[in-house]
Amino acid sequence: MALETPNHTQTVAGWAAYDSSGKIAPYIFKRRENGANDVTIQVMYCGICHTDLHHVKDDWGITMYPVVPGHEITGVITKVGSNVKNFKLGDRVGVGCLAASCLECEFCKNSQENYCDQIQFTYNGIFWDGSITYGGYSDMLVADHRYVVHVPDNLPMDAAAPLLCAGITVFSPMKDCQLLESPGKKVGIVGLGGLGHVAVKMAKAFGHQVTVISTSPSKENEAKQRLGADYFLVSTDAKQMQRGKRTLDVILDTVSAKHSLGPILELLKVNGTLVVVGAPDRPIELPSFPLIFGKRAIKGSMTGGMKETQEMMDVCGKHNITCDIELIKPDKINQALDRLARNDVRYRFVIDIAGTSKL
Ligand code: NAP
Ligand code: ZN
């Protein structure tokens, strides 16, 4: 249970799910006053990540209701704490998944706060003061400045918002697999959703040959023509999957539902690496034969550290990478969540929280 938090005096209007029906309704709540290490942000846009859907439906059994989702946040700074030197009033900023970490462990000290074992998230987390964190489906956010990044001037705030989670979640493993500095690799992206579509754009910008592995034949043209993918494999078509065997160096699996890794592993060359970032509620199947016959490796990756998140934003600024979005008003969040659950979005819903866009 959250502690009493007397300095939570600021009234905020937001949207929350109250139970595992996942239905979102308006929610008025309190946020802390702006502390010495904090910045206050007027939220402009917030992306709808599939993780939000997992949370509102309590897929993972960890949701504390009412939950105010949202960790793909862009906005403008309206207050700056006395210890904050790197942000000023009016700055265009972003907040992703992280709200707090211990700041002392080896991971925090090496800019890998995302692997701190006391990590707390932007929503459905417990902040240092014991309060439950509420996310970006709300008009104002108080954030510790160490978990805030600058948004490059050339990126629009709406289409940049999903970079704060989808973007960093695929950038971090790409960097880890040396895909930033060594072009010409053969990269596979499984699942062409919010994470997947930005992964395709990044992998192309970094000079790789990209294969999309998808359950949706209807996405093939867009994948190639709009997003720049070189090849498209329909994962339910055994012949296509057979032709793709042993062709890829690295694969990122962004799939949100239970599936088998066996056919995906077969697509890797000997010694290839599969990075799982999708987080289905039930265990994915891992047959051992495709693993051992190809000496393949599987690893996971969870969002990214803050230094890396700023680097990702700057790289996106440099390459002009943004997300393909469907902008909605807050009163359409429930329809958007329903469509996301049906895999019916190209490729990310973004909520116009501040109501500044023409819709
Ligand atoms: P999304 O937009 O819904 O995309 C997921 C894609 O997976 C879909 O577009 C679909 O692509 C594919 N898919 C859906 N159901 C499938 C099924 N039954 N079998 C095979 N493929 C299926 O979701 P997202 O926002 O990109 O998030 C994807 C997952 O990553 C979620 O589980 C989310 O919680 C997780 N996530 C993890 C991290 C992390 O730090 N590791 C961060 C953010 C999100 P096709 O139509 O192309 O098949
Ligand atoms: Zn997310």
Short mmCIF file of C-alpha atoms and ligand atoms in Angstrom, two decimals:
data_model
loop_
_atom_site.label_atom_id
_atom_site.label_comp_id
_atom_site.label_asym_id
_atom_site.label_seq_id
_atom_site.Cartn_x
_atom_site.Cartn_y
_atom_site.Cartn_z
CA MET A 1 0.00 0.00 0.00
CA ALA A 2 1.29 3.46 -0.83
CA LEU A 3 2.50 5.66 2.04
CA GLU A 4 0.79 8.89 3.07
CA THR A 5 2.25 11.55 0.82
CA PRO A 6 1.32 15.01 2.16
CA ASN A 7 3.22 16.83 -0.56
CA HIS A 8 0.97 15.33 -3.22
CA THR A 9 -1.01 18.53 -3.55
CA GLN A 10 -1.31 19.06 -7.28
CA THR A 11 -4.58 18.01 -8.85
CA VAL A 12 -4.23 16.33 -12.23
CA ALA A 13 -6.81 15.23 -14.75
CA GLY A 14 -6.09 11.88 -16.35
CA TRP A 15 -7.55 8.65 -17.63
CA ALA A 16 -7.38 5.36 -15.77
CA ALA A 17 -8.53 1.77 -15.93
CA TYR A 18 -10.33 0.82 -12.72
CA ASP A 19 -10.38 -2.97 -13.10
CA SER A 20 -9.35 -5.77 -15.45
CA SER A 21 -12.16 -5.01 -17.88
CA GLY A 22 -9.51 -2.57 -19.07
CA LYS A 23 -12.05 0.16 -19.74
CA ILE A 24 -10.58 3.64 -19.44
CA ALA A 25 -12.48 6.48 -17.78
CA PRO A 26 -11.56 9.97 -16.54
CA TYR A 27 -9.67 9.99 -13.25
CA ILE A 28 -8.70 12.95 -11.07
CA PHE A 29 -5.69 12.35 -8.84
CA LYS A 30 -2.82 14.10 -7.05
CA ARG A 31 0.82 14.42 -7.98
CA ARG A 32 3.71 15.55 -5.78
CA GLU A 33 4.91 19.13 -5.70
CA ASN A 34 7.89 19.80 -7.93
CA GLY A 35 10.94 18.75 -5.83
CA ALA A 36 14.55 19.88 -6.10
CA ASN A 37 15.39 17.11 -8.59
CA ASP A 38 12.11 17.28 -10.47
CA VAL A 39 10.77 18.90 -13.57
CA THR A 40 7.08 19.46 -14.18
CA ILE A 41 5.90 18.67 -17.69
CA GLN A 42 2.76 19.73 -19.46
CA VAL A 43 1.96 16.53 -21.32
CA MET A 44 1.25 17.10 -25.00
CA TYR A 45 1.18 13.58 -26.45
CA CYS A 46 1.25 10.03 -25.17
CA GLY A 47 1.62 6.87 -27.26
CA ILE A 48 -0.45 3.76 -26.56
CA CYS A 49 2.03 0.90 -26.12
CA HIS A 50 0.90 -2.72 -26.05
CA THR A 51 2.31 -2.76 -22.51
CA ASP A 52 -0.52 -0.34 -21.60
CA LEU A 53 -2.97 -2.94 -22.89
CA HIS A 54 -1.26 -5.71 -20.89
CA HIS A 55 -1.55 -3.50 -17.78
CA VAL A 56 -5.14 -2.33 -18.09
CA LYS A 57 -6.23 -5.95 -18.63
CA ASP A 58 -3.93 -7.20 -15.85
CA ASP A 59 -2.40 -9.72 -18.29
CA TRP A 60 0.72 -10.01 -16.14
CA GLY A 61 -1.13 -10.11 -12.78
CA ILE A 62 0.74 -7.08 -11.40
CA THR A 63 -1.64 -4.18 -12.00
CA MET A 64 -2.51 -1.81 -9.14
CA TYR A 65 -5.85 -0.20 -9.95
CA PRO A 66 -6.74 2.47 -10.76
CA VAL A 67 -3.90 2.48 -13.27
CA VAL A 68 -3.08 5.57 -15.34
CA PRO A 69 -1.08 4.10 -18.24
CA GLY A 70 1.29 5.85 -20.60
CA HIS A 71 5.08 5.78 -20.93
CA GLU A 72 5.57 7.30 -24.36
CA ILE A 73 5.26 10.90 -23.25
CA THR A 74 6.25 14.15 -24.89
CA GLY A 75 5.61 17.58 -23.45
CA VAL A 76 6.98 20.93 -22.40
CA ILE A 77 8.70 21.84 -19.15
CA THR A 78 6.75 24.22 -16.94
CA LYS A 79 8.74 24.00 -13.68
CA VAL A 80 12.36 23.20 -12.86
CA GLY A 81 13.73 22.08 -9.47
CA SER A 82 16.73 23.81 -7.89
CA ASN A 83 19.14 20.90 -8.55
CA VAL A 84 18.22 20.64 -12.22
CA LYS A 85 20.80 22.12 -14.57
CA ASN A 86 20.14 20.45 -17.91
CA PHE A 87 16.52 21.50 -18.47
CA LYS A 88 14.84 24.89 -18.57
CA LEU A 89 11.31 26.23 -18.89
CA GLY A 90 9.83 25.59 -22.31
CA ASP A 91 12.16 22.72 -23.22
CA ARG A 92 10.62 19.97 -25.40
CA VAL A 93 11.14 16.77 -23.49
CA GLY A 94 10.22 13.11 -23.36
CA VAL A 95 9.62 10.57 -20.60
CA GLY A 96 9.67 6.84 -21.17
CA CYS A 97 9.31 3.78 -18.95
CA LEU A 98 11.56 4.73 -16.05
CA ALA A 99 10.60 6.87 -13.04
CA ALA A 100 13.20 5.92 -10.44
CA SER A 101 16.09 3.54 -9.69
CA CYS A 102 18.49 3.16 -6.76
CA LEU A 103 21.19 5.39 -8.32
CA GLU A 104 23.89 3.42 -6.48
CA CYS A 105 24.18 -0.07 -7.95
CA GLU A 106 26.59 -1.06 -10.73
CA PHE A 107 23.81 -0.72 -13.30
CA CYS A 108 22.73 2.76 -12.20
CA LYS A 109 26.38 3.86 -12.12
CA ASN A 110 26.95 2.54 -15.65
CA SER A 111 23.93 4.23 -17.24
CA GLN A 112 22.01 0.97 -17.31
CA GLU A 113 19.36 2.05 -14.81
CA ASN A 114 16.92 -0.14 -16.70
CA TYR A 115 18.59 -3.18 -15.11
CA CYS A 116 18.63 -1.83 -11.54
CA ASP A 117 16.79 -4.35 -9.39
CA GLN A 118 14.94 -1.53 -7.65
CA ILE A 119 13.72 -0.01 -10.88
CA GLN A 120 10.36 1.74 -10.72
CA PHE A 121 8.25 2.48 -13.74
CA THR A 122 6.45 5.59 -14.91
CA TYR A 123 3.15 3.95 -14.09
CA ASN A 124 2.14 1.07 -11.85
CA GLY A 125 5.40 1.60 -9.94
CA ILE A 126 6.22 2.80 -6.43
CA PHE A 127 8.15 6.06 -6.35
CA TRP A 128 10.85 6.89 -3.74
CA ASP A 129 8.21 8.62 -1.57
CA GLY A 130 6.07 5.47 -1.49
CA SER A 131 3.41 6.77 -3.86
CA ILE A 132 2.07 4.77 -6.77
CA THR A 133 3.21 6.22 -10.08
CA TYR A 134 0.71 7.41 -12.67
CA GLY A 135 1.62 7.66 -16.34
CA GLY A 136 1.15 9.91 -19.30
CA TYR A 137 -2.57 9.51 -19.94
CA SER A 138 -2.80 12.72 -17.91
CA ASP A 139 -2.33 16.40 -18.51
CA MET A 140 0.64 16.97 -16.22
CA LEU A 141 3.61 14.94 -14.98
CA VAL A 142 6.22 15.54 -12.28
CA ALA A 143 9.34 13.58 -13.19
CA ASP A 144 12.80 13.26 -11.68
CA HIS A 145 15.02 14.99 -14.24
CA ARG A 146 17.39 12.00 -14.37
CA TYR A 147 14.67 10.08 -16.24
CA VAL A 148 13.82 12.83 -18.75
CA VAL A 149 15.34 13.38 -22.20
CA HIS A 150 15.38 16.19 -24.73
CA VAL A 151 13.39 15.85 -27.95
CA PRO A 152 15.42 17.04 -30.98
CA ASP A 153 14.04 20.24 -32.53
CA ASN A 154 13.39 18.66 -35.92
CA LEU A 155 11.15 15.88 -34.60
CA PRO A 156 7.41 16.51 -34.25
CA MET A 157 6.20 15.94 -30.70
CA ASP A 158 3.34 13.61 -31.70
CA ALA A 159 5.22 11.18 -33.97
CA ALA A 160 8.26 11.28 -31.65
CA ALA A 161 6.29 10.22 -28.56
CA PRO A 162 6.41 6.44 -29.25
CA LEU A 163 10.20 6.62 -29.52
CA LEU A 164 10.27 6.92 -25.72
CA CYS A 165 9.30 3.27 -25.35
CA ALA A 166 8.99 1.56 -28.74
CA GLY A 167 12.05 3.38 -30.07
CA ILE A 168 14.43 2.76 -27.19
CA THR A 169 13.24 -0.84 -26.74
CA VAL A 170 14.43 -1.76 -30.23
CA PHE A 171 17.40 0.64 -30.35
CA SER A 172 19.03 -0.80 -27.22
CA PRO A 173 19.31 -4.41 -28.47
CA MET A 174 20.40 -3.18 -31.91
CA LYS A 175 23.23 -1.29 -30.25
CA ASP A 176 24.01 -4.29 -28.06
CA CYS A 177 24.29 -6.44 -31.22
CA GLN A 178 26.69 -3.89 -32.82
CA LEU A 179 24.16 -2.97 -35.48
CA LEU A 180 24.85 0.76 -35.14
CA GLU A 181 28.45 0.63 -36.26
CA SER A 182 28.58 -2.33 -38.66
CA PRO A 183 26.21 -1.95 -41.63
CA GLY A 184 25.41 -4.69 -44.11
CA LYS A 185 23.99 -7.24 -41.68
CA LYS A 186 20.84 -9.24 -42.34
CA VAL A 187 18.31 -8.28 -39.70
CA GLY A 188 14.90 -9.82 -39.05
CA ILE A 189 12.03 -8.08 -37.28
CA VAL A 190 9.22 -10.32 -36.02
CA GLY A 191 5.87 -8.56 -35.55
CA LEU A 192 5.16 -5.35 -37.46
CA GLY A 193 3.47 -3.32 -34.75
CA GLY A 194 4.54 -0.30 -32.72
CA LEU A 195 7.96 -1.68 -31.83
CA GLY A 196 8.44 -3.56 -35.08
CA HIS A 197 7.79 -0.70 -37.48
CA VAL A 198 10.27 1.61 -35.78
CA ALA A 199 12.79 -1.24 -35.67
CA VAL A 200 12.51 -1.56 -39.46
CA LYS A 201 13.14 2.17 -39.88
CA MET A 202 16.15 2.11 -37.57
CA ALA A 203 17.71 -1.01 -39.08
CA LYS A 204 17.38 0.51 -42.56
CA ALA A 205 18.87 3.83 -41.37
CA PHE A 206 21.82 1.89 -39.94
CA GLY A 207 22.45 0.27 -43.34
CA HIS A 208 21.13 -3.26 -42.95
CA GLN A 209 19.09 -5.58 -45.10
CA VAL A 210 15.78 -6.02 -43.32
CA THR A 211 13.34 -8.93 -43.36
CA VAL A 212 9.95 -8.56 -41.71
CA ILE A 213 8.42 -11.75 -40.32
CA SER A 214 4.70 -11.17 -39.88
CA THR A 215 1.36 -12.91 -39.45
CA SER A 216 -0.31 -10.20 -41.57
CA PRO A 217 0.10 -10.55 -45.35
CA SER A 218 -1.77 -7.24 -45.68
CA LYS A 219 1.24 -5.42 -44.22
CA GLU A 220 3.67 -6.51 -46.95
CA ASN A 221 3.31 -3.56 -49.32
CA GLU A 222 3.55 -0.97 -46.60
CA ALA A 223 6.47 -2.75 -44.99
CA LYS A 224 8.42 -2.55 -48.22
CA GLN A 225 7.20 0.71 -49.71
CA ARG A 226 6.63 2.92 -46.68
CA LEU A 227 9.03 1.49 -44.14
CA GLY A 228 11.77 0.32 -46.50
CA ALA A 229 11.90 -3.40 -45.64
CA ASP A 230 13.72 -5.55 -48.20
CA TYR A 231 11.92 -8.85 -47.63
CA PHE A 232 8.66 -9.95 -46.03
CA LEU A 233 7.95 -13.44 -44.75
CA VAL A 234 4.49 -14.53 -43.73
CA SER A 235 5.19 -16.62 -40.65
CA THR A 236 2.16 -18.86 -41.18
CA ASP A 237 3.39 -19.81 -44.68
CA ALA A 238 5.69 -22.81 -44.22
CA LYS A 239 7.18 -22.49 -47.73
CA GLN A 240 8.18 -18.87 -47.21
CA MET A 241 9.67 -19.70 -43.82
CA GLN A 242 11.58 -22.60 -45.38
CA ARG A 243 13.08 -20.29 -48.01
CA GLY A 244 14.23 -17.93 -45.25
CA LYS A 245 16.17 -20.60 -43.34
CA ARG A 246 19.69 -19.65 -42.19
CA THR A 247 19.57 -16.20 -43.78
CA LEU A 248 19.64 -13.76 -40.85
CA ASP A 249 22.36 -12.53 -38.48
CA VAL A 250 20.14 -10.96 -35.83
CA ILE A 251 16.39 -11.12 -35.17
CA LEU A 252 14.31 -8.94 -32.88
CA ASP A 253 11.08 -10.58 -31.73
CA THR A 254 8.48 -7.93 -30.81
CA VAL A 255 5.43 -10.21 -30.69
CA SER A 256 2.91 -9.50 -27.93
CA ALA A 257 1.22 -12.93 -27.84
CA LYS A 258 2.28 -16.50 -27.15
CA HIS A 259 4.08 -18.13 -30.08
CA SER A 260 6.86 -20.61 -30.85
CA LEU A 261 10.44 -19.45 -31.26
CA GLY A 262 11.31 -22.61 -33.21
CA PRO A 263 10.47 -21.41 -36.74
CA ILE A 264 12.01 -18.02 -35.98
CA LEU A 265 15.28 -19.55 -34.77
CA GLU A 266 15.50 -21.54 -38.02
CA LEU A 267 15.78 -18.22 -39.89
CA LEU A 268 19.05 -17.41 -38.11
CA LYS A 269 22.44 -18.31 -39.53
CA VAL A 270 24.69 -20.51 -37.41
CA ASN A 271 25.76 -18.42 -34.40
CA GLY A 272 22.95 -15.92 -34.98
CA THR A 273 21.22 -14.08 -32.15
CA LEU A 274 17.53 -13.75 -31.37
CA VAL A 275 16.59 -10.90 -29.04
CA VAL A 276 13.16 -11.20 -27.44
CA VAL A 277 11.57 -7.88 -26.48
CA GLY A 278 7.89 -8.84 -26.80
CA ALA A 279 6.32 -9.77 -23.47
CA PRO A 280 3.38 -12.18 -23.92
CA ASP A 281 1.44 -13.10 -20.79
CA ARG A 282 2.10 -16.81 -21.34
CA PRO A 283 5.51 -18.47 -21.87
CA ILE A 284 6.77 -18.59 -25.43
CA GLU A 285 7.66 -22.03 -26.77
CA LEU A 286 11.35 -22.80 -27.10
CA PRO A 287 12.12 -26.08 -28.89
CA SER A 288 15.74 -27.08 -28.36
CA PHE A 289 16.62 -28.50 -31.79
CA PRO A 290 16.73 -25.23 -33.77
CA LEU A 291 18.73 -23.76 -30.91
CA ILE A 292 21.40 -26.45 -30.71
CA PHE A 293 21.67 -27.32 -34.42
CA GLY A 294 22.50 -23.73 -35.28
CA LYS A 295 24.50 -22.85 -32.13
CA ARG A 296 22.11 -19.95 -31.82
CA ALA A 297 21.69 -17.61 -28.88
CA ILE A 298 18.57 -16.05 -27.39
CA LYS A 299 18.56 -13.05 -25.11
CA GLY A 300 16.08 -10.51 -23.79
CA SER A 301 16.20 -6.75 -23.51
CA MET A 302 14.18 -4.33 -21.40
CA THR A 303 13.77 -0.73 -22.60
CA GLY A 304 17.10 1.17 -22.32
CA GLY A 305 19.16 3.31 -19.95
CA MET A 306 18.72 7.07 -19.87
CA LYS A 307 22.00 7.95 -21.61
CA GLU A 308 21.12 5.49 -24.34
CA THR A 309 17.59 6.92 -24.56
CA GLN A 310 18.99 10.39 -25.21
CA GLU A 311 21.39 8.90 -27.77
CA MET A 312 18.44 7.16 -29.48
CA MET A 313 16.48 10.43 -29.62
CA ASP A 314 19.50 12.20 -31.14
CA VAL A 315 20.08 9.40 -33.66
CA CYS A 316 16.40 9.61 -34.64
CA GLY A 317 16.80 13.38 -34.99
CA LYS A 318 19.83 12.86 -37.23
CA HIS A 319 18.10 10.29 -39.46
CA ASN A 320 14.68 11.94 -39.19
CA ILE A 321 13.13 8.78 -37.77
CA THR A 322 9.66 9.14 -36.29
CA CYS A 323 6.76 6.76 -35.85
CA ASP A 324 3.79 6.22 -38.15
CA ILE A 325 0.93 7.23 -35.91
CA GLU A 326 -2.83 7.48 -35.69
CA LEU A 327 -3.55 10.53 -33.58
CA ILE A 328 -6.66 10.33 -31.37
CA LYS A 329 -8.48 12.42 -28.82
CA PRO A 330 -8.63 11.13 -25.24
CA ASP A 331 -12.29 10.14 -25.61
CA LYS A 332 -11.21 7.52 -28.18
CA ILE A 333 -8.74 5.68 -25.93
CA ASN A 334 -11.07 2.70 -25.42
CA GLN A 335 -11.65 2.26 -29.15
CA ALA A 336 -7.91 2.54 -29.72
CA LEU A 337 -7.17 -0.13 -27.09
CA ASP A 338 -9.77 -2.43 -28.66
CA ARG A 339 -8.23 -1.94 -32.09
CA LEU A 340 -4.72 -2.50 -30.71
CA ALA A 341 -5.93 -5.79 -29.21
CA ARG A 342 -7.20 -6.77 -32.67
CA ASN A 343 -3.86 -5.85 -34.31
CA ASP A 344 -5.62 -3.05 -36.18
CA VAL A 345 -3.32 -0.04 -36.03
CA ARG A 346 -0.76 1.46 -38.42
CA TYR A 347 1.43 1.51 -36.36
CA ARG A 348 0.94 3.39 -33.12
CA PHE A 349 -1.95 5.27 -31.55
CA VAL A 350 -0.91 8.55 -29.98
CA ILE A 351 -3.25 10.51 -27.72
CA ASP A 352 -3.43 14.26 -28.23
CA ILE A 353 -3.52 14.97 -24.50
CA ALA A 354 -3.22 18.76 -24.69
CA GLY A 355 -5.74 19.03 -27.53
CA THR A 356 -3.36 21.07 -29.64
CA SER A 357 -3.67 19.12 -32.90
CA LYS A 358 -6.42 19.49 -35.47
CA LEU A 359 -8.33 16.21 -35.37
P1 NAP B 1 1.81 -4.13 -31.11
O1 NAP B 1 1.85 -2.78 -31.71
O2 NAP B 1 0.51 -4.76 -30.77
O3 NAP B 1 2.65 -5.11 -32.07
C1 NAP B 1 2.78 -6.48 -31.81
C2 NAP B 1 2.80 -7.22 -33.14
O4 NAP B 1 2.94 -8.62 -32.85
C3 NAP B 1 1.52 -7.13 -33.93
O5 NAP B 1 1.47 -5.96 -34.73
C4 NAP B 1 1.58 -8.37 -34.80
O6 NAP B 1 2.42 -8.13 -35.93
C5 NAP B 1 2.31 -9.37 -33.90
N1 NAP B 1 1.37 -10.31 -33.30
C6 NAP B 1 0.27 -10.03 -32.55
N2 NAP B 1 -0.33 -11.16 -32.15
C7 NAP B 1 0.41 -12.19 -32.64
C8 NAP B 1 0.33 -13.60 -32.54
N3 NAP B 1 -0.66 -14.20 -31.88
N4 NAP B 1 1.30 -14.34 -33.16
C9 NAP B 1 2.29 -13.75 -33.83
N5 NAP B 1 2.41 -12.41 -33.97
C10 NAP B 1 1.48 -11.64 -33.37
O7 NAP B 1 2.66 -4.17 -29.74
P2 NAP B 1 3.95 -3.32 -29.33
O8 NAP B 1 3.51 -2.09 -28.63
O9 NAP B 1 4.88 -3.25 -30.47
O10 NAP B 1 4.54 -4.27 -28.18
C11 NAP B 1 4.94 -5.60 -28.50
C12 NAP B 1 5.29 -6.36 -27.23
O11 NAP B 1 6.48 -5.81 -26.68
C13 NAP B 1 4.24 -6.30 -26.13
O12 NAP B 1 4.17 -7.56 -25.50
C14 NAP B 1 4.82 -5.26 -25.16
O13 NAP B 1 4.37 -5.42 -23.84
C15 NAP B 1 6.29 -5.56 -25.30
N6 NAP B 1 7.18 -4.48 -24.91
C16 NAP B 1 8.34 -4.83 -24.33
C17 NAP B 1 9.25 -3.84 -24.00
C18 NAP B 1 10.56 -4.21 -23.41
O14 NAP B 1 11.19 -3.37 -22.74
N7 NAP B 1 11.06 -5.41 -23.65
C19 NAP B 1 8.95 -2.50 -24.23
C20 NAP B 1 7.76 -2.19 -24.86
C21 NAP B 1 6.87 -3.18 -25.21
P3 NAP B 1 2.12 -8.81 -37.36
O15 NAP B 1 0.74 -8.32 -37.74
O16 NAP B 1 3.19 -8.28 -38.20
O17 NAP B 1 2.19 -10.29 -37.15
ZN ZN B 2 5.92 0.58 -23.91
#
